[in-house]
Short mmCIF file of C-alpha atoms (C1' of nucleotides) in Angstrom, two decimals:
data_model
loop_
_atom_site.label_atom_id
_atom_site.label_comp_id
_atom_site.label_asym_id
_atom_site.label_seq_id
_atom_site.Cartn_x
_atom_site.Cartn_y
_atom_site.Cartn_z
CA UNK A 252 126.62 -70.29 -130.73
CA UNK A 253 129.38 -67.38 -131.82
CA UNK A 254 127.20 -64.34 -132.93
CA UNK A 255 128.27 -62.13 -135.13
CA UNK A 256 126.28 -58.87 -136.74
CA UNK A 257 124.64 -59.39 -140.15
CA UNK A 258 124.97 -63.32 -140.61
CA UNK A 259 121.04 -64.33 -140.87
CA UNK A 260 120.17 -66.22 -138.42
CA UNK A 261 119.60 -69.44 -141.12
CA UNK A 262 123.42 -69.84 -142.23
CA UNK A 263 124.91 -69.91 -138.11
CA UNK A 264 122.23 -73.11 -137.35
CA UNK A 265 123.02 -74.52 -140.83
CA UNK A 266 126.11 -74.39 -139.94
CA UNK A 267 126.06 -75.75 -136.88
CA UNK A 268 123.57 -78.40 -137.32
CA UNK A 269 126.75 -79.72 -140.73
CA UNK A 270 129.07 -80.04 -138.04
CA UNK A 271 126.75 -81.70 -136.33
CA UNK A 272 126.90 -84.30 -138.65
CA UNK A 273 129.41 -84.64 -139.56
CA UNK A 274 130.71 -84.83 -135.69
CA UNK A 275 127.48 -87.64 -135.24
CA UNK A 276 126.22 -85.91 -132.63
CA UNK A 277 123.56 -86.45 -135.00
CA UNK A 278 123.52 -89.47 -136.56
CA UNK A 279 120.81 -91.15 -139.12
CA UNK A 280 117.52 -91.73 -138.81
CA UNK A 281 117.79 -89.31 -135.55
CA UNK A 282 115.03 -86.77 -135.48
CA UNK A 283 115.75 -82.87 -134.85
CA UNK A 284 113.41 -81.53 -132.62
CA UNK A 285 112.93 -77.63 -133.71
CA UNK A 286 112.21 -76.78 -129.73
CA UNK A 287 115.35 -78.34 -128.01
CA UNK A 288 117.71 -76.98 -131.08
CA UNK A 289 115.66 -73.60 -130.95
CA UNK A 290 116.72 -73.62 -126.08
CA UNK A 291 120.05 -75.21 -127.19
CA UNK A 292 120.87 -72.25 -129.12
CA UNK A 293 119.09 -70.13 -128.09
CA UNK A 294 116.90 -68.41 -130.73
CA UNK A 295 113.14 -68.45 -131.56
CA UNK A 296 112.18 -71.52 -133.75
CA UNK A 297 111.79 -69.54 -136.73
CA UNK A 298 115.54 -69.02 -137.91
CA UNK A 299 115.55 -73.23 -137.18
CA UNK A 300 112.86 -73.88 -139.47
CA UNK A 301 114.57 -71.90 -141.96
CA UNK A 302 117.56 -74.43 -141.05
CA UNK A 303 115.64 -77.81 -141.37
CA UNK A 304 114.24 -76.50 -145.04
CA UNK A 305 117.17 -75.52 -146.48
CA UNK A 306 119.09 -78.95 -145.50
CA UNK A 307 115.80 -80.10 -146.88
CA UNK A 308 115.24 -79.28 -149.27
CA UNK A 309 120.10 -80.04 -150.09
CA UNK A 310 118.80 -83.45 -149.60
CA UNK A 311 120.39 -83.40 -146.53
CA UNK A 312 117.71 -84.77 -144.56
CA UNK A 313 114.26 -85.58 -144.75
CA UNK A 314 111.03 -84.04 -144.30
CA UNK A 315 107.87 -86.61 -142.80
CA UNK A 316 104.47 -84.09 -142.67
CA UNK A 317 103.22 -83.65 -139.20
CA UNK A 318 106.43 -85.39 -137.60
CA UNK A 319 109.06 -83.65 -138.42
CA UNK A 320 112.58 -83.62 -139.63
CA UNK A 321 115.09 -86.23 -139.28
CA UNK A 322 118.88 -87.17 -140.37
CA UNK A 323 118.91 -89.41 -143.63
CA UNK A 324 119.88 -92.82 -143.68
CA UNK A 325 122.80 -93.14 -146.07
CA UNK A 326 122.38 -95.95 -148.34
CA UNK A 327 125.62 -97.81 -149.75
CA UNK A 328 123.35 -97.23 -152.67
CA UNK A 329 122.48 -93.75 -152.51
CA UNK A 330 126.67 -92.90 -151.84
CA UNK A 331 127.46 -94.66 -155.47
CA UNK A 332 124.89 -92.78 -156.84
CA UNK A 333 126.43 -90.16 -155.18
CA UNK A 334 129.65 -90.26 -156.52
CA UNK A 335 127.82 -91.35 -160.74
CA UNK A 336 126.03 -88.34 -160.19
CA UNK A 337 129.13 -86.53 -160.04
CA UNK A 338 130.68 -88.28 -162.65
CA UNK A 339 127.98 -87.48 -165.30
CA UNK A 340 128.99 -83.27 -164.54
CA UNK A 341 131.83 -83.29 -164.24
CA UNK A 342 133.18 -85.37 -167.10
CA UNK A 343 130.37 -83.28 -169.30
CA UNK A 344 130.68 -79.54 -168.14
CA UNK A 345 135.06 -80.14 -167.85
CA UNK A 346 133.88 -80.72 -172.52
CA UNK A 347 133.86 -76.71 -172.37
CA UNK A 348 137.35 -77.06 -170.42
CA UNK A 349 139.36 -77.71 -173.74
CA UNK A 350 137.55 -76.18 -175.86
CA UNK A 351 138.62 -72.91 -174.60
CA UNK A 352 142.08 -74.50 -171.97
CA UNK A 353 145.18 -72.02 -172.29
CA UNK A 354 149.08 -73.69 -171.97
CA UNK A 355 148.44 -72.26 -168.73
CA UNK A 356 144.90 -73.92 -167.46
CA UNK A 357 147.30 -77.74 -167.94
CA UNK A 358 150.33 -76.24 -166.41
CA UNK A 359 148.72 -75.84 -163.39
CA UNK A 360 147.10 -79.50 -163.56
CA UNK A 361 150.20 -79.80 -163.30
CA UNK A 362 151.01 -78.62 -160.99
CA UNK A 363 148.64 -79.54 -158.62
CA UNK A 364 149.29 -83.70 -159.59
CA UNK A 365 152.46 -82.74 -158.51
CA UNK A 366 152.02 -81.31 -155.44
CA UNK A 367 149.54 -84.58 -154.47
CA UNK A 368 152.39 -86.58 -154.16
CA UNK A 369 155.03 -85.07 -152.40
CA UNK A 370 156.63 -86.36 -149.09
CA UNK A 371 154.97 -83.45 -146.62
CA UNK A 372 151.34 -83.36 -148.47
CA UNK A 373 148.48 -84.58 -145.40
CA UNK A 374 145.96 -86.13 -146.13
CA UNK A 375 143.77 -82.94 -146.16
CA UNK A 376 145.43 -81.24 -148.18
CA UNK A 377 145.89 -83.78 -150.86
CA UNK A 378 141.74 -83.09 -150.72
CA UNK A 379 142.06 -79.53 -151.09
CA UNK A 380 144.46 -79.51 -153.87
CA UNK A 381 142.39 -82.45 -155.73
CA UNK A 382 139.35 -79.80 -154.65
CA UNK A 383 141.47 -77.01 -156.75
CA UNK A 384 142.01 -79.64 -159.93
CA UNK A 385 138.33 -80.69 -160.82
CA UNK A 386 137.63 -76.79 -160.14
CA UNK A 387 140.22 -76.27 -162.70
CA UNK A 388 138.93 -78.50 -165.78
CA UNK A 389 135.47 -76.70 -164.93
CA UNK A 390 135.60 -73.14 -164.80
CA UNK A 391 135.03 -72.79 -168.64
CA UNK A 392 131.74 -74.90 -167.81
CA UNK A 393 128.67 -72.69 -168.09
CA UNK A 394 125.91 -74.08 -167.53
CA UNK A 395 124.30 -72.65 -164.19
CA UNK A 396 122.06 -75.45 -164.16
CA UNK A 397 124.33 -78.31 -163.98
CA UNK A 398 127.22 -76.06 -161.42
CA UNK A 399 124.26 -75.71 -159.06
CA UNK A 400 123.25 -78.81 -158.84
CA UNK A 401 126.96 -79.75 -159.24
CA UNK A 402 127.90 -77.49 -156.23
CA UNK A 403 124.89 -79.27 -153.80
CA UNK A 404 126.37 -82.85 -154.63
CA UNK A 405 129.85 -81.83 -153.79
CA UNK A 406 128.44 -79.67 -150.12
CA UNK A 407 126.37 -82.94 -149.75
CA UNK A 408 129.44 -85.66 -150.07
CA UNK A 409 131.43 -83.24 -148.47
CA UNK A 410 129.53 -84.18 -145.26
CA UNK A 411 128.02 -86.68 -144.91
CA UNK A 412 131.05 -88.87 -147.13
CA UNK A 413 134.72 -87.02 -144.97
CA UNK A 414 134.96 -89.92 -143.12
CA UNK A 415 135.27 -92.36 -145.88
CA UNK A 416 138.09 -89.91 -147.47
CA UNK A 417 140.88 -90.41 -145.07
CA UNK A 418 143.28 -93.50 -146.39
CA UNK A 419 141.20 -94.09 -150.22
CA UNK A 420 144.69 -93.86 -152.41
CA UNK A 421 147.68 -93.70 -151.89
CA UNK A 422 150.19 -90.76 -153.07
CA UNK A 423 150.64 -92.67 -156.39
CA UNK A 424 147.94 -93.47 -157.04
CA UNK A 425 146.13 -89.74 -156.10
CA UNK A 426 148.68 -88.40 -158.81
CA UNK A 427 148.46 -91.63 -161.23
CA UNK A 428 144.79 -91.37 -161.07
CA UNK A 429 145.10 -87.40 -161.60
CA UNK A 430 147.32 -87.78 -164.21
CA UNK A 431 145.02 -90.02 -166.15
CA UNK A 432 142.39 -87.18 -165.77
CA UNK A 433 145.12 -84.87 -167.84
CA UNK A 434 145.80 -87.44 -170.35
CA UNK A 435 142.35 -87.53 -171.11
CA UNK A 436 141.76 -83.37 -171.39
CA UNK A 437 144.89 -83.50 -173.63
CA UNK A 438 143.26 -86.07 -175.84
CA UNK A 439 140.80 -83.29 -176.66
CA UNK A 440 138.50 -86.81 -177.44
CA UNK A 441 135.47 -85.67 -175.44
CA UNK A 442 134.19 -89.87 -175.60
CA UNK A 443 137.61 -90.11 -173.58
CA UNK A 444 136.90 -87.23 -171.62
CA UNK A 445 133.76 -88.25 -170.64
CA UNK A 446 134.64 -92.12 -169.84
CA UNK A 447 137.45 -91.24 -167.69
CA UNK A 448 136.63 -88.65 -165.56
CA UNK A 449 132.62 -90.77 -165.05
CA UNK A 450 135.47 -93.63 -164.26
CA UNK A 451 137.43 -91.56 -162.11
CA UNK A 452 134.12 -91.87 -159.61
CA UNK A 453 132.32 -94.64 -160.42
CA UNK A 454 136.13 -95.58 -158.55
CA UNK A 455 135.77 -93.61 -155.71
CA UNK A 456 132.30 -94.87 -155.30
CA UNK A 457 132.58 -98.37 -155.45
CA UNK A 458 135.90 -98.44 -153.33
CA UNK A 459 133.78 -96.55 -150.00
CA UNK A 460 130.53 -98.73 -150.73
CA UNK A 461 133.32 -102.05 -150.09
CA UNK A 462 135.20 -100.56 -147.81
CA UNK A 463 131.66 -100.38 -146.02
CA UNK A 464 130.09 -103.72 -146.82
CA UNK A 465 133.12 -104.49 -144.88
CA UNK A 466 133.22 -102.48 -141.38
CA UNK B 74 92.12 -70.16 -151.95
CA UNK B 75 89.37 -73.52 -151.30
CA UNK B 76 91.27 -74.73 -148.58
CA UNK B 77 90.57 -78.51 -147.57
CA UNK B 78 92.38 -80.30 -144.89
CA UNK B 79 95.11 -82.56 -143.87
CA UNK B 80 96.83 -80.57 -146.60
CA UNK B 81 99.87 -78.59 -145.89
CA UNK B 82 99.19 -74.40 -146.11
CA UNK B 83 102.22 -74.53 -147.50
CA UNK B 84 101.67 -76.83 -150.27
CA UNK B 85 98.42 -74.51 -151.29
CA UNK B 86 100.35 -71.60 -150.98
CA UNK B 87 103.15 -72.52 -154.13
CA UNK B 88 100.01 -74.28 -156.31
CA UNK B 89 99.12 -70.75 -156.04
CA UNK B 90 102.55 -69.03 -156.32
CA UNK B 91 102.77 -71.15 -159.99
CA UNK B 92 99.54 -70.21 -160.65
CA UNK B 93 100.41 -66.64 -160.54
CA UNK B 94 103.51 -66.97 -162.82
CA UNK B 95 102.57 -69.18 -165.96
CA UNK B 96 99.31 -66.44 -165.15
CA UNK B 97 101.81 -63.80 -165.60
CA UNK B 98 100.37 -62.12 -162.40
CA UNK B 99 104.47 -62.33 -161.26
CA UNK B 100 106.39 -61.43 -163.36
CA UNK B 101 110.50 -61.56 -163.76
CA UNK B 102 112.10 -60.02 -162.20
CA UNK B 103 108.55 -58.50 -159.85
CA UNK B 104 109.37 -59.27 -155.90
CA UNK B 105 106.25 -61.19 -154.22
CA UNK B 106 106.05 -59.50 -150.60
CA UNK B 107 105.34 -62.33 -147.62
CA UNK B 108 102.59 -59.47 -146.32
CA UNK B 109 100.76 -59.37 -149.55
CA UNK B 110 100.17 -62.67 -150.40
CA UNK B 111 99.64 -63.40 -146.78
CA UNK B 112 96.85 -60.58 -146.52
CA UNK B 113 95.24 -61.81 -149.51
CA UNK B 114 95.47 -65.75 -148.60
CA UNK B 115 94.59 -64.88 -146.11
CA UNK B 116 96.74 -66.69 -143.50
CA UNK B 117 100.10 -66.04 -142.47
CA UNK B 118 103.38 -64.62 -142.90
CA UNK B 119 104.81 -68.15 -141.85
CA UNK B 120 103.21 -70.45 -144.31
CA UNK B 121 104.21 -67.97 -147.15
CA UNK B 122 107.63 -67.92 -145.58
CA UNK B 123 107.92 -71.72 -146.09
CA UNK B 124 106.97 -71.79 -149.50
CA UNK B 125 108.76 -69.36 -150.57
CA UNK B 126 111.85 -70.89 -149.95
CA UNK B 127 111.01 -74.59 -151.66
CA UNK B 128 110.40 -72.65 -154.50
CA UNK B 129 113.36 -70.51 -153.82
CA UNK B 130 115.35 -73.70 -154.10
CA UNK B 131 113.24 -74.35 -157.36
CA UNK B 132 115.65 -72.27 -158.44
CA UNK B 133 112.39 -70.24 -159.54
CA UNK B 134 112.43 -67.62 -157.17
CA UNK B 135 115.59 -66.03 -155.43
CA UNK B 136 116.07 -64.69 -151.90
CA UNK B 137 118.45 -61.24 -151.61
CA UNK B 138 119.59 -61.66 -147.88
CA UNK B 139 116.79 -58.96 -145.79
CA UNK B 140 115.73 -57.43 -149.92
CA UNK B 141 113.43 -60.52 -150.67
CA UNK B 142 112.15 -62.50 -152.59
CA UNK B 143 111.59 -61.80 -156.08
CA UNK B 144 110.98 -64.26 -159.81
CA UNK B 145 113.31 -65.43 -161.52
CA UNK B 146 114.84 -63.48 -165.10
CA UNK B 147 114.24 -66.20 -166.93
CA UNK B 148 117.36 -65.07 -170.15
CA UNK B 149 117.99 -67.82 -173.34
CA UNK B 150 120.99 -68.65 -171.53
CA UNK B 151 118.63 -70.44 -169.07
CA UNK B 152 116.32 -72.07 -171.06
CA UNK B 153 119.33 -73.83 -173.44
CA UNK B 154 120.95 -74.92 -170.32
CA UNK B 155 117.62 -76.09 -168.66
CA UNK B 156 117.46 -78.53 -172.22
CA UNK B 157 120.48 -79.33 -172.35
CA UNK B 158 120.56 -80.43 -168.26
CA UNK B 159 117.35 -82.70 -170.03
CA UNK B 160 119.77 -84.91 -172.92
CA UNK B 161 123.01 -84.93 -170.68
CA UNK B 162 120.66 -86.18 -167.20
CA UNK B 163 118.29 -88.38 -169.16
CA UNK B 164 120.88 -89.14 -171.57
CA UNK B 165 122.35 -91.19 -169.70
CA UNK B 166 119.53 -92.75 -167.23
CA UNK B 167 118.05 -94.17 -170.30
CA UNK B 168 120.81 -96.82 -170.55
CA UNK B 169 119.67 -98.00 -167.97
CA UNK B 170 116.71 -99.38 -170.43
CA UNK B 171 118.80 -101.13 -173.15
CA UNK B 172 119.49 -103.15 -169.69
CA UNK B 173 116.29 -104.19 -168.87
CA UNK B 174 113.72 -103.41 -170.86
CA UNK B 175 111.33 -106.15 -172.04
CA UNK B 176 109.80 -105.89 -175.74
CA UNK B 177 105.93 -104.09 -174.34
CA UNK B 178 108.54 -101.28 -173.29
CA UNK B 179 109.70 -100.68 -177.15
CA UNK B 180 105.33 -101.37 -177.96
CA UNK B 181 105.02 -99.26 -175.86
CA UNK B 182 107.35 -96.55 -177.30
CA UNK B 183 105.60 -97.59 -180.37
CA UNK B 184 102.39 -96.87 -179.05
CA UNK B 185 103.59 -93.05 -178.29
CA UNK B 186 104.63 -92.29 -181.07
CA UNK B 187 101.29 -93.90 -182.82
CA UNK B 188 99.04 -91.82 -180.62
CA UNK B 189 100.94 -88.29 -181.40
CA UNK B 190 100.57 -88.27 -185.11
CA UNK B 191 97.25 -89.22 -184.44
CA UNK B 192 95.04 -86.50 -185.74
CA UNK B 193 92.78 -86.04 -183.42
CA UNK B 194 95.89 -85.52 -180.57
CA UNK B 195 96.08 -82.33 -179.20
CA UNK B 196 99.01 -80.23 -178.25
CA UNK B 197 98.35 -80.84 -175.08
CA UNK B 198 97.46 -84.33 -175.18
CA UNK B 199 100.75 -84.41 -176.91
CA UNK B 200 102.74 -82.86 -174.31
CA UNK B 201 100.60 -85.60 -171.25
CA UNK B 202 102.29 -88.37 -174.51
CA UNK B 203 105.57 -86.72 -175.14
CA UNK B 204 105.94 -87.15 -170.87
CA UNK B 205 104.35 -90.48 -170.78
CA UNK B 206 107.39 -91.83 -173.82
CA UNK B 207 110.41 -90.20 -171.39
CA UNK B 208 108.71 -91.92 -168.52
CA UNK B 209 109.09 -94.98 -169.73
CA UNK B 210 112.60 -94.17 -171.38
CA UNK B 211 113.58 -93.83 -167.29
CA UNK B 212 111.98 -96.22 -165.79
CA UNK B 213 114.05 -98.80 -165.18
CA UNK B 214 116.77 -95.81 -164.14
CA UNK B 215 117.47 -96.43 -160.94
CA UNK B 216 120.09 -93.05 -159.75
CA UNK B 217 117.88 -91.53 -157.02
CA UNK B 218 120.16 -87.93 -156.87
CA UNK B 219 120.33 -87.45 -161.09
CA UNK B 220 116.16 -88.67 -160.52
CA UNK B 221 115.04 -86.38 -158.49
CA UNK B 222 117.22 -83.69 -159.96
CA UNK B 223 115.67 -84.88 -163.32
CA UNK B 224 111.96 -84.33 -161.67
CA UNK B 225 112.80 -80.20 -159.67
CA UNK B 226 114.51 -79.42 -163.53
CA UNK B 227 110.90 -80.61 -165.67
CA UNK B 228 108.76 -79.39 -162.81
CA UNK B 229 110.78 -75.25 -163.64
CA UNK B 230 110.76 -76.36 -167.50
CA UNK B 231 107.14 -76.83 -166.85
CA UNK B 232 106.25 -74.07 -165.14
CA UNK B 233 108.23 -70.63 -167.03
CA UNK B 234 109.00 -72.51 -170.40
CA UNK B 235 105.47 -73.54 -170.89
CA UNK B 236 104.46 -71.48 -173.37
CA UNK B 237 107.22 -71.58 -175.72
CA UNK B 238 105.45 -75.11 -176.54
CA UNK B 239 102.98 -74.88 -178.25
CA UNK B 240 104.03 -74.47 -182.15
CA UNK B 241 107.77 -75.49 -181.93
CA UNK B 242 106.91 -78.88 -183.55
CA UNK B 243 104.37 -80.12 -186.26
CA UNK B 244 102.55 -83.44 -185.34
CA UNK B 245 105.17 -85.63 -187.92
CA UNK B 246 107.88 -84.28 -186.62
CA UNK B 247 106.76 -84.95 -183.01
CA UNK B 248 107.06 -88.44 -184.27
CA UNK B 249 109.80 -88.61 -186.01
CA UNK B 250 112.33 -86.84 -183.51
CA UNK B 251 111.01 -89.21 -181.45
CA UNK B 252 111.60 -92.57 -183.14
CA UNK B 253 114.48 -91.66 -183.72
CA UNK B 254 115.44 -92.78 -180.30
CA UNK B 255 113.47 -95.55 -179.96
CA UNK B 256 115.73 -96.42 -183.28
CA UNK B 257 118.96 -95.56 -180.24
CA UNK B 258 117.65 -97.85 -177.73
CA UNK B 259 117.03 -100.39 -180.49
CA UNK B 260 120.45 -100.24 -181.29
CA UNK B 261 122.28 -100.70 -177.99
CA UNK B 262 124.68 -98.75 -178.68
CA UNK B 263 125.41 -96.14 -175.48
CA UNK B 264 127.14 -93.44 -177.07
CA UNK B 265 124.78 -94.11 -179.85
CA UNK B 266 121.58 -93.41 -176.97
CA UNK B 267 123.82 -90.51 -175.52
CA UNK B 268 124.01 -88.60 -177.98
CA UNK B 269 120.74 -89.04 -179.90
CA UNK B 270 118.66 -88.51 -176.17
CA UNK B 271 120.83 -84.46 -175.79
CA UNK B 272 120.41 -84.14 -179.16
CA UNK B 273 117.06 -84.14 -178.29
CA UNK B 274 116.14 -82.16 -176.23
CA UNK B 275 119.63 -79.23 -177.61
CA UNK B 276 117.47 -79.06 -180.91
CA UNK B 277 114.08 -78.39 -179.12
CA UNK B 278 116.68 -75.67 -175.89
CA UNK B 279 117.71 -73.89 -179.56
CA UNK B 280 113.97 -73.74 -180.98
CA UNK B 281 113.21 -72.20 -177.90
CA UNK B 282 115.53 -69.46 -177.22
CA UNK B 283 116.00 -68.91 -180.92
CA UNK B 284 111.46 -68.43 -180.97
CA UNK B 285 112.20 -65.48 -177.90
CA UNK B 286 115.01 -64.29 -179.93
CA UNK B 287 111.98 -62.78 -183.03
CA UNK B 288 109.32 -62.22 -181.16
"C1'" DT C 185 100.16 -110.06 -117.45
"C1'" DT C 186 98.82 -108.66 -121.63
"C1'" DA C 187 95.91 -105.93 -124.47
"C1'" DT C 188 93.19 -102.01 -125.23
"C1'" DA C 189 91.27 -97.44 -124.33
"C1'" DA C 190 92.03 -92.59 -122.32
"C1'" DA C 191 94.33 -89.26 -119.89
"C1'" DA C 192 99.12 -86.74 -120.55
"C1'" DT C 193 102.51 -84.91 -122.56
"C1'" DA C 194 105.77 -83.48 -126.79
"C1'" DT C 195 106.37 -81.82 -131.11
"C1'" DT C 196 105.38 -79.69 -135.89
"C1'" DG C 197 101.88 -76.17 -137.87
"C1'" DT C 198 100.03 -71.51 -137.58
"C1'" DC C 199 99.52 -67.24 -135.85
"C1'" DG C 200 99.91 -62.17 -135.09
"C1'" DA C 201 104.12 -58.76 -132.67
"C1'" DC C 202 107.95 -56.50 -132.82
"C1'" DA C 203 113.25 -54.91 -133.80
"C1'" DA C 204 116.33 -54.95 -137.77
"C1'" DT C 205 116.81 -53.34 -142.28
"C1'" DT C 206 115.26 -51.15 -146.37
"C1'" DT C 207 113.07 -48.33 -148.96
"C1'" DA C 208 110.32 -44.67 -150.19
"C1'" DA C 209 109.38 -39.71 -148.96
"C1'" DC C 210 110.11 -35.42 -147.77
"C1'" DT C 211 113.03 -31.32 -146.35
"C1'" DT C 212 116.74 -28.44 -147.21
"C1'" DA C 213 121.22 -26.60 -149.11
"C1'" DA C 214 123.49 -25.02 -152.67
"C1'" DT D 268 115.97 -27.76 -160.09
"C1'" DT D 269 118.86 -30.96 -158.38
"C1'" DA D 270 121.63 -33.81 -154.65
"C1'" DA D 271 121.81 -35.08 -150.03
"C1'" DG D 272 120.40 -35.94 -145.43
"C1'" DT D 273 116.65 -36.22 -142.49
"C1'" DT D 274 112.31 -38.25 -141.36
"C1'" DA D 275 108.28 -41.26 -142.09
"C1'" DA D 276 106.86 -46.05 -144.62
"C1'" DA D 277 107.08 -50.51 -145.77
"C1'" DT D 278 109.60 -55.09 -145.02
"C1'" DT D 279 112.58 -59.51 -143.92
"C1'" DG D 280 114.17 -61.33 -139.81
"C1'" DT D 281 113.06 -62.99 -135.10
"C1'" DC D 282 109.84 -64.34 -131.21
"C1'" DG D 283 106.52 -66.25 -128.32
"C1'" DA D 284 101.61 -67.80 -127.94
"C1'" DC D 285 97.92 -70.77 -129.44
"C1'" DA D 286 96.36 -74.98 -131.87
"C1'" DA D 287 96.02 -79.55 -133.99
"C1'" DT D 288 98.87 -83.36 -134.89
"C1'" DA D 289 101.17 -86.73 -133.47
"C1'" DT D 290 103.93 -89.56 -129.66
"C1'" DT D 291 104.05 -91.51 -125.12
"C1'" DT D 292 102.85 -92.21 -120.65
"C1'" DT D 293 98.84 -94.13 -117.53
"C1'" DA D 294 94.73 -96.65 -116.55
"C1'" DT D 295 91.25 -100.66 -116.92
"C1'" DA D 296 90.26 -104.47 -118.69
"C1'" DA D 297 90.16 -109.09 -119.98
#
DNA sequence: TTATAAAATATTGTCGACAATTTAACTTAA
DNA sequence: TTAAGTTAAATTGTCGACAATATTTTATAA
């Protein structure tokens, strides 16, 4: 692990565990043993424990008292629930957008949608633009409680479901899906906005689950 | 602190801090110093740190790197947001109820409402019954992500806003407010259910904030 | 051989100490 | 007296060791 000054060890350890999970060095059900990690990273158990408990609170790991910390098994239900939750939260939070959005905000949304579908965009870039799109729809939201929670969910799903994002939708589909959200926002109808955004994520959750079941 | 075997120290410490906050021995903005707590509870800093970081993740305390852990200042906005969030979550989660609820479930809801308004019930009991009421409306909800989050919010608001619950509503008002929710559930209309439950909490949040501003 | 009990090992929980950093107290200069 | 700089104290971050518990291995008996 590279060490720079100032940043607490805990945070670097968290990063390390993230990567280990993404790279499937740690798999669902695996126990993460403090001393092993400590030795392999050349640190003591103290910052390891801090990192672990933070990841437990994020819902990525699971603590069993006096047994240890384990990588959570991800069920299809978990995935579905996660996307459903994103839909509920973003659907509501985006309502602030219609109260405050400027012409420029909408213009930006259309720009993002265009970028999603241009030939040269690779998957990774499209994901990135998607994030910007959704962040824009939330830019006027002020409910810290819900925003923080949404952030946690996003972090978690980024880590756990990253692999699935690969070929869920074609470029054209991505474009259409997001255009639909813009149309809903333009309609100014609260119920339409909420249901559209919910549907947006519901569809993705369902798709990922299906993909998994097949495999 | 009373010590019994088996339970990790961390949990007892958390309990202790809860109480200290409720009893206003710790006030918003106060720094909680590890060594002080450790000494006064006759334990080492290790379990103290674990307890603190858990309360940080609950959102009750706030960590500033290398500065310390502080009791969060609660603003009116926080209170409002918390109740708004409860409304959003419960409003959605309760939708499962109408798909699966039996006659007995509804009967139970009516019973709770009755208990709320009988002469002998004191404030504390009414709060307790209120919890049972809401728990019942969620009994068929299965989205772990949202349920866990709601639980966190409830825990937090119990600790932080407990004092406010005293005289927000008269017994009759409490009854009417919950009857309204039952009626919404009976209507089977999803939009009505969600908006009613949202309104239910929105009203409470607004009231608490008003009460605060006056004082 | 298999099942059970005992011993040995591994792992988490807790502790006290030191290091790094921040905060408070003190000094000195204007 | 006040402001800035310096020193001392307090506080968090990290460490290695021991205690308590859980797991694995070994030994024993049927």
